[in-house]
Structures are given as C-alpha cells and as structure tokens.
mmCIF file of C-alpha atoms and ligand atoms in Angstrom:
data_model
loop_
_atom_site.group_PDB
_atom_site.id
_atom_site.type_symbol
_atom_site.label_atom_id
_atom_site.label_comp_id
_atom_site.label_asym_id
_atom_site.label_seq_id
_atom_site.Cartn_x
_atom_site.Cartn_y
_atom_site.Cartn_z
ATOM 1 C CA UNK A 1100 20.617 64.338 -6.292
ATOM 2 C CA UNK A 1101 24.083 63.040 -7.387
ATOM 3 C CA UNK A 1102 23.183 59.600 -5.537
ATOM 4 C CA UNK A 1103 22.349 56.422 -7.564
ATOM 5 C CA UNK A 1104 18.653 56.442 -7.237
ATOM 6 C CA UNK A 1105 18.783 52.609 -6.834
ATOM 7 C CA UNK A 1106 21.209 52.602 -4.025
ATOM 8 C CA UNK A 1107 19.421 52.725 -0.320
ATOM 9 C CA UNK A 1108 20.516 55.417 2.110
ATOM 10 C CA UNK A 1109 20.158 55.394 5.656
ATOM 11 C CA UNK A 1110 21.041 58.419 7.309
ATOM 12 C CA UNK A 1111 21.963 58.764 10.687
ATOM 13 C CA UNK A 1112 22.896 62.236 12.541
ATOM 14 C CA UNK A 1113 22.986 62.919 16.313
ATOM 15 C CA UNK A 1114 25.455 64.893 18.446
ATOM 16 C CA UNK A 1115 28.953 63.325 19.612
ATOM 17 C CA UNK A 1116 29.009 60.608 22.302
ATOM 18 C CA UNK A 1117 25.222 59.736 21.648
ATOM 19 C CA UNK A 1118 25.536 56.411 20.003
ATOM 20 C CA UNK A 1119 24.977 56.631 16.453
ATOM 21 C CA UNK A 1120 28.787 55.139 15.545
ATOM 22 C CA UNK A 1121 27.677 52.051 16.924
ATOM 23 C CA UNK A 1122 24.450 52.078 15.844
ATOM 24 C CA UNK A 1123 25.467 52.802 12.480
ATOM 25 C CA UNK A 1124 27.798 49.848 12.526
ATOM 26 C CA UNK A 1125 25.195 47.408 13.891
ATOM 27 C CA UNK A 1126 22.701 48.668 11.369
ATOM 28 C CA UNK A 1127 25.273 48.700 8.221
ATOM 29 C CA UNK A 1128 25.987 44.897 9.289
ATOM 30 C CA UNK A 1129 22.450 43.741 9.495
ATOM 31 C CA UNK A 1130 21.643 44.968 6.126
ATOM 32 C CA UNK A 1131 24.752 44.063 4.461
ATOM 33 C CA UNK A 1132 25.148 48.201 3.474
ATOM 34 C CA UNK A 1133 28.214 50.107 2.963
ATOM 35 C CA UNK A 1134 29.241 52.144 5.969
ATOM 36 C CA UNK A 1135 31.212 55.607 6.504
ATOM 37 C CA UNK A 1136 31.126 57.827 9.200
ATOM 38 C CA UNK A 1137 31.617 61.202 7.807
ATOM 39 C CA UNK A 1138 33.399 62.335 11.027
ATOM 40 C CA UNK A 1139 36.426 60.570 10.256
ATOM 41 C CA UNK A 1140 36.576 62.683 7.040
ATOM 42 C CA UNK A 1141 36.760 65.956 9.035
ATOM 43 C CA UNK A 1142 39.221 64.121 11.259
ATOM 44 C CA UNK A 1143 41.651 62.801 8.307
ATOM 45 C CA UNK A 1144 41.593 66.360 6.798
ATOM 46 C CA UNK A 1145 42.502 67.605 10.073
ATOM 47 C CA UNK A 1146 45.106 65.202 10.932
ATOM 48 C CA UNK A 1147 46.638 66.019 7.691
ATOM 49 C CA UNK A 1148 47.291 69.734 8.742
ATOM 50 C CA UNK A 1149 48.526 68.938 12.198
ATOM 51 C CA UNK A 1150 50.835 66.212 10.554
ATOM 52 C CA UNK A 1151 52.430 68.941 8.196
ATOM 53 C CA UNK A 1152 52.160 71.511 10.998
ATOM 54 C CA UNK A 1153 49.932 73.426 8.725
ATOM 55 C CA UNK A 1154 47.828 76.275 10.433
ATOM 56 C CA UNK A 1155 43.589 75.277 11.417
ATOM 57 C CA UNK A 1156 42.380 78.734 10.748
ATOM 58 C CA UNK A 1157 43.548 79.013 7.104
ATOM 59 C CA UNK A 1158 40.426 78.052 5.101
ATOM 60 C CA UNK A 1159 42.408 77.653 1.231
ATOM 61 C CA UNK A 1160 45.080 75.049 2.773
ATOM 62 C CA UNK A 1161 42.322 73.446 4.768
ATOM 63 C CA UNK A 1162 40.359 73.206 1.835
ATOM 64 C CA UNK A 1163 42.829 71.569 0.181
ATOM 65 C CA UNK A 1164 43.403 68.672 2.263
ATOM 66 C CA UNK A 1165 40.169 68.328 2.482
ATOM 67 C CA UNK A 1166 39.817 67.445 -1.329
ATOM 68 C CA UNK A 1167 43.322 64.716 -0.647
ATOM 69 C CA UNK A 1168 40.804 62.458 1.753
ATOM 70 C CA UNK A 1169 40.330 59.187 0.369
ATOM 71 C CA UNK A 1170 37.530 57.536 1.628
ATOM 72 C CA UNK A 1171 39.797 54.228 2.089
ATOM 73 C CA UNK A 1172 42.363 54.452 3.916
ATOM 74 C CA UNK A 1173 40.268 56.260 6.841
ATOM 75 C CA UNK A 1174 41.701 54.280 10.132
ATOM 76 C CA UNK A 1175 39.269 54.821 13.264
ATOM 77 C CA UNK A 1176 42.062 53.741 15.846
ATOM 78 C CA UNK A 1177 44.454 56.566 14.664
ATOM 79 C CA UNK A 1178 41.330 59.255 14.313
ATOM 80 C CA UNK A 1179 39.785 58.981 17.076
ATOM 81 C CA UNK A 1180 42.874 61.320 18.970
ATOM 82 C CA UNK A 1181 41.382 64.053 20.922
ATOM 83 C CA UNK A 1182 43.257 66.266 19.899
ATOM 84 C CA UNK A 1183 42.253 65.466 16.201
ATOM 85 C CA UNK A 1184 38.276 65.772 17.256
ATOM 86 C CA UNK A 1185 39.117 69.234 18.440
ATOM 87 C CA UNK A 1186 40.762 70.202 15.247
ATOM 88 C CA UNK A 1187 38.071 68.783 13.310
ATOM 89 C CA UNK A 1188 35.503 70.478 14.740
ATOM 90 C CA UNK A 1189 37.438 73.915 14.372
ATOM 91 C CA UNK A 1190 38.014 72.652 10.411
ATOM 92 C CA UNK A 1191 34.206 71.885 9.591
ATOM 93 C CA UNK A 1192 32.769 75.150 9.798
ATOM 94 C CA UNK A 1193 34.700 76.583 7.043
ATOM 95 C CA UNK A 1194 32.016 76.154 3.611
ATOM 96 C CA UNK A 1195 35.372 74.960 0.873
ATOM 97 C CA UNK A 1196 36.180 72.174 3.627
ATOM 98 C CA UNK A 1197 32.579 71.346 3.884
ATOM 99 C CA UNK A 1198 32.089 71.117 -0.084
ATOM 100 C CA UNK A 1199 34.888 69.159 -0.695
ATOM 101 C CA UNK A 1200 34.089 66.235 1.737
ATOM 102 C CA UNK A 1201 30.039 66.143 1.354
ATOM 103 C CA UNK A 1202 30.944 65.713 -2.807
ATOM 104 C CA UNK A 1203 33.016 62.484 -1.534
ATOM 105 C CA UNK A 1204 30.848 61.467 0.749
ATOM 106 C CA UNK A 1205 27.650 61.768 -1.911
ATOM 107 C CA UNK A 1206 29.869 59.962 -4.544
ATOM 108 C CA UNK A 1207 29.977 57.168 -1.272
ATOM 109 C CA UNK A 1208 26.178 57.490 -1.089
ATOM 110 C CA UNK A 1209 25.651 55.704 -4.521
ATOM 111 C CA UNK A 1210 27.243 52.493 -3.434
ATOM 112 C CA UNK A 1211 25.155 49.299 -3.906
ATOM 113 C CA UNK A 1212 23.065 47.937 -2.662
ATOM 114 C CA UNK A 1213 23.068 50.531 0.230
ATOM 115 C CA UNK A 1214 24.584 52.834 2.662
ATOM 116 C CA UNK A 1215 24.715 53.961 6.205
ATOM 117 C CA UNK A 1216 25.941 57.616 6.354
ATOM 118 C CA UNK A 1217 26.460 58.632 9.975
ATOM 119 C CA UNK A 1218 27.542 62.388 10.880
ATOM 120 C CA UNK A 1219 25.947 65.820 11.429
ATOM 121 C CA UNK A 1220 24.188 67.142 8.216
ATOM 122 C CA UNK A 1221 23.776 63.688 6.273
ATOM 123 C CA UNK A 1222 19.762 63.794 6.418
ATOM 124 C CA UNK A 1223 19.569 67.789 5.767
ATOM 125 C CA UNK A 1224 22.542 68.739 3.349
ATOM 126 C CA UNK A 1225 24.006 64.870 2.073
ATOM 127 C CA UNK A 1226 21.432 63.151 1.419
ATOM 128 C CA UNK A 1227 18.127 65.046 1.700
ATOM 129 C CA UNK A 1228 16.117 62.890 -0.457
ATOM 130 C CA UNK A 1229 17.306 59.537 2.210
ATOM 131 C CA UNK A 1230 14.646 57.231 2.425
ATOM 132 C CA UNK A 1231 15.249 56.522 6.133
ATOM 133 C CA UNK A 1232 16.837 59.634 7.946
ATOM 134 C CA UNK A 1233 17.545 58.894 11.984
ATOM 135 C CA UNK A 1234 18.402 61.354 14.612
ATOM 136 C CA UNK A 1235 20.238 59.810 17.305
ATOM 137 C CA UNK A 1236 20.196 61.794 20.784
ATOM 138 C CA UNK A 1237 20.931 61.603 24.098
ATOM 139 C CA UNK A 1238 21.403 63.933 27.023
ATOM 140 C CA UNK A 1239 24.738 65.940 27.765
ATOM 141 C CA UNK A 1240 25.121 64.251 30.535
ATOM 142 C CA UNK A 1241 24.557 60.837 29.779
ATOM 143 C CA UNK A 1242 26.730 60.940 27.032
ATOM 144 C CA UNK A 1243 30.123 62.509 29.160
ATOM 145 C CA UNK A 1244 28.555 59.315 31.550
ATOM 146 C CA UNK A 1245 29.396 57.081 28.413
ATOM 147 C CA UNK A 1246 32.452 58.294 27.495
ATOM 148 C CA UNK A 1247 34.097 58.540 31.055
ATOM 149 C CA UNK A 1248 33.529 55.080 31.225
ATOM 150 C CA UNK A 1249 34.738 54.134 27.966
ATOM 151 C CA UNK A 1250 37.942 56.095 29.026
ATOM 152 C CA UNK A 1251 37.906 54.336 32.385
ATOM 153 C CA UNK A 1252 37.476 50.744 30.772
ATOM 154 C CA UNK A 1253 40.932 51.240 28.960
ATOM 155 C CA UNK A 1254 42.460 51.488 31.998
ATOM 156 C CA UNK A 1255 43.072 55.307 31.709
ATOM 157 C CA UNK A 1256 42.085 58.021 33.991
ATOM 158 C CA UNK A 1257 39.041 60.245 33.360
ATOM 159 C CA UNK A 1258 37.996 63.361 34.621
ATOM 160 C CA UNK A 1259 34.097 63.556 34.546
ATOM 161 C CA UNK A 1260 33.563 67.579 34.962
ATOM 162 C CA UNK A 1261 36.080 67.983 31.980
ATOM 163 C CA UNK A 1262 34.680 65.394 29.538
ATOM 164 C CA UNK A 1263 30.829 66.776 30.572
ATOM 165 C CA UNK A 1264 32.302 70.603 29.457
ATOM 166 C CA UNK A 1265 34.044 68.804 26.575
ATOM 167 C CA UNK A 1266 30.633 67.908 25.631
ATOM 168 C CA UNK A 1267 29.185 70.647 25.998
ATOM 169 C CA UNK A 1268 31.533 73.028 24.210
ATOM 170 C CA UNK A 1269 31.239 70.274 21.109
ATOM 171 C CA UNK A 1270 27.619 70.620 21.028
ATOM 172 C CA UNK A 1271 27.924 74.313 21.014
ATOM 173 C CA UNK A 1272 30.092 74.433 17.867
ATOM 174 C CA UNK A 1273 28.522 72.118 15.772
ATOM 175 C CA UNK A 1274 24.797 73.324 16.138
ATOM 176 C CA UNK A 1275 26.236 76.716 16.324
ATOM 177 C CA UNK A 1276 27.859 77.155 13.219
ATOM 178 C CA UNK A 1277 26.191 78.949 10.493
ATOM 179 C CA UNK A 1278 27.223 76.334 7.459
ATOM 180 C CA UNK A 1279 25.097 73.092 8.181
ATOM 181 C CA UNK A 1280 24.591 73.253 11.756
ATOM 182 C CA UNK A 1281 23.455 69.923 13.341
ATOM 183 C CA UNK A 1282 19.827 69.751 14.365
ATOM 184 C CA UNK A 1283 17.772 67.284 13.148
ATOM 185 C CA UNK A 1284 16.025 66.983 9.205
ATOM 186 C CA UNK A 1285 12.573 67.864 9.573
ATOM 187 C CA UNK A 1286 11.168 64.291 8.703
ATOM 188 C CA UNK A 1287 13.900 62.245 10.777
ATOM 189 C CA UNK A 1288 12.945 60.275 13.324
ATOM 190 C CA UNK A 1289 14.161 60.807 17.065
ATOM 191 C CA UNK A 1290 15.687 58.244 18.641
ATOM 192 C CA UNK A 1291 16.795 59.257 22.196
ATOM 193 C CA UNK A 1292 18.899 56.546 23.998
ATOM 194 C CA UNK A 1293 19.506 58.674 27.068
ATOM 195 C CA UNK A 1294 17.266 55.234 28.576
ATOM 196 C CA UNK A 1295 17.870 53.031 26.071
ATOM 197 C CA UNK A 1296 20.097 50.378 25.355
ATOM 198 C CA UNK A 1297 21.758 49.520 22.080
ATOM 199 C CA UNK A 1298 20.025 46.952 21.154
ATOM 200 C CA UNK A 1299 17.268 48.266 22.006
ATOM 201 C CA UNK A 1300 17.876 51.247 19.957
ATOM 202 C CA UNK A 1301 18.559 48.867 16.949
ATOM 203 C CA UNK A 1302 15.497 47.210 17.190
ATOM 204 C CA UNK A 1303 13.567 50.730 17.175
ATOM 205 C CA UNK A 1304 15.981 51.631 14.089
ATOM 206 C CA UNK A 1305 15.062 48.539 12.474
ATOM 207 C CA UNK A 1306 11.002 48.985 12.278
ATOM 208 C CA UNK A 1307 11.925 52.138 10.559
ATOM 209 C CA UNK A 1308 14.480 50.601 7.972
ATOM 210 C CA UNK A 1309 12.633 47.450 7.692
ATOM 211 C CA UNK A 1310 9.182 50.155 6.533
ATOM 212 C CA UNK A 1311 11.252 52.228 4.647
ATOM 213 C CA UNK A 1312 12.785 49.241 2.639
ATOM 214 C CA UNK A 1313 9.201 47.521 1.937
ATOM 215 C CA UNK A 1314 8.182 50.749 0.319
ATOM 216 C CA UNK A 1315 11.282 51.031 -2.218
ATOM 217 C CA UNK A 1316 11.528 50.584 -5.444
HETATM 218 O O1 DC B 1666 31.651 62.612 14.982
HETATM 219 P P1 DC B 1666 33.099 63.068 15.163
HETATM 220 O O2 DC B 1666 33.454 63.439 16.585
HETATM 221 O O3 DC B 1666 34.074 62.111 14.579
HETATM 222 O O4 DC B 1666 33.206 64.414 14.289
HETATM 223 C C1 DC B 1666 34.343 65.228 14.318
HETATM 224 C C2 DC B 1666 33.934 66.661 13.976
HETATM 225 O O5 DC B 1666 33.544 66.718 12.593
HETATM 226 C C3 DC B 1666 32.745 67.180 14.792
HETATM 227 O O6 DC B 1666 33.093 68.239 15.652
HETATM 228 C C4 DC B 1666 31.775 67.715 13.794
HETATM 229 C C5 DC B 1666 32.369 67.478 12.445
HETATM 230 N N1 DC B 1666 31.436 66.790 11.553
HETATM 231 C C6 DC B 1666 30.626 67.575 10.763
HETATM 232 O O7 DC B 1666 30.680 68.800 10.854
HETATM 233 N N2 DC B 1666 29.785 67.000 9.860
HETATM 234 C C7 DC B 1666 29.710 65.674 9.750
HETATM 235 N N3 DC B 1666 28.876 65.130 8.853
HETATM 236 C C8 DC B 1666 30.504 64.838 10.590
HETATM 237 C C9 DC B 1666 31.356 65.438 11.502
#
C-alpha cells in the first residue's frame, strides 16, 4: 500500500443520495481528519471535457484530464451540476480515468493524522488495507425522497418520478460496470439510514471509528 502506514483512513462508500457526503463531513470534523470526496474528482475531470467541448466517450483525452485534477482547487458548489454527475458517471468506467484519479486520491490517503475518503471503491480498490471501512446505504426510494426535497428547499421545482429513475439509472451504472463496481468491501460495515437520522448515523459511525482507533498503532 502506497499510504503512510501511520496516517488513519476511514473509508466510506455507499450509492449516490444515501448520505455518506454528510456523514463524511461530520465524521472528518469530529476527528480533526483530512476530507475528500472522490466524486468530485470524476466530476472535475468531467467538467474539464465539457468546458473544452471535448468528447465523453474518448477514453485517451479523458484520461488525460483526469491526470490535470488537482485535489485543491475541487469547488463542491460548481460540481455538483447535474449535468456534470451524468458525465461523470459516463467518465468513471473507463480503467486510464480510473488509474489516474485513485493514484491521487491514495497520495491524499497518506495525509496526517488521518483521512476520510468517501466514494464508490475507496474500501475495495483505494484503500483496502483501511482500518475502518463504512458502507453507507439507503433505499432507492428514500434517497430520490431526500433529494426532491433538497431540490424543493432551494426553492426550485422537482419532479419526484424523474429524480427516483435518475436514481435508479445511477445505481445501475456504477454497480454495473466491470472496473470497480460499487458494492460493498467484504469487512465494511453496513450502515443503512433508510430509518435513520444523521446523527444518529454518526453516532453508529463513531463506535466503529472510536474501536478501530483504540486498536491502532
Ligand atoms: O458521488 P458523486 O455523485 O459525486 O459521483 C459522481 C460519479 O463518479 C458517480 O456516478 C460515480 C463516480 N465515482 C466513482 O466511480 N468512484 C468514486 N470513488 C467516486 C465517484
């Protein structure tokens, strides 16, 4: 493992909409760690090719913006477009796009005196040897429930049915894909929130951390 073996990795993965940005955050806060959600990686590499009006089906060029990302200047309020979540997800099943930003985000992983990694593949291809590894779930439809109503409390319209097959058709690509599909690393822990609040779900993250951190070294 290219990590720092001193550094301490927590490594969340779940599907989109199911909580684990915010969980992530919370967590990363309460331990004083280093945070980055590896989405917004896919997202700036993908932004970069709609910005230059650069094909999303050419795997060389999107490889190559891929290895331009820098880690900090990732801005959440410009990423989190639609349209650029749609691109990105069409971008990370190519494998030269997918090398490129796992090598960043394992060269991220070593920070001290820890991390919080949140994405798809962090606790089976990142950071397999994570002392704490977290699978965040919830159902379909409670997350399109969570996400209308984060729409709606902007003040914009939502349409439930098309956010719910939004969803859907996300979940399809990214556990469908043959280069690290999401599903969960065999010794992660489920946390489903589909009934659970956030704090609630922090406190259940944090008797795992708070375990994991009295056994390292
Ligand atoms: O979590 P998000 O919506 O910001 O992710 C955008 C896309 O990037 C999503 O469709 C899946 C992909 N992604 C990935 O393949 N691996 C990661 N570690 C993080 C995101």
């Amino acid at each position: 493992m290219p990590s720092n073996p001193t550094s301490f990795i927590i490594a969340i993965d779940g599907p989109a909409a199911a909580g684990k940005g915010t969980l992530s955050r919370r967590v990363a806060d309460a331990y004083g760690f280093h945070h980055l959600d590896t989405g917004l990686t896919y997202r700036a590499a993908a932004k970069a090719l709609l910005d230059a009006g650069l094909p999303l089906d050419d795997p060389a060029t999107a490889e190559k913006m891929a290895h331009d990302v820098e880690l900090d200047g990732l801005d959440r309020d410009v990423l989190s477009k639609h349209e650029i979540g749609e691109a990105a997800s069409k971008i990370a099943v190519m494998p030269g796009v997918r090398r490129a930003l796992v090598e960043a985000q394992r060269r991220f992983s070593g920070k001290q005196p820890g991390v919080v990694l949140d994405g798809r593949d962090i606790g089976t291809v990142v950071c397999p040897d994570a002392p704490v590894k977290l699978y965040v779930t919830a159902s379909p439809e409670v997350r399109a429930r969570r996400r209308f109503e984060e729409i709606r409390g902007k003040g914009t319209t939502a349409d439930f049915d098309a956010i719910f097959e939004d969803v859907k058709r996300r979940d399809e690509r990214d556990m469908g894909r043959t280069d690290s599909p999401l599903k969960p690393a065999e010794d992660a822990h489920l946390l489903d929130t589909s009934e659970m609040s956030i704090e609630a779900a922090f406190q259940a993250a944090k008797s795992i951390i708070d375990l994991a951190l009295s056994r390292h070294t």
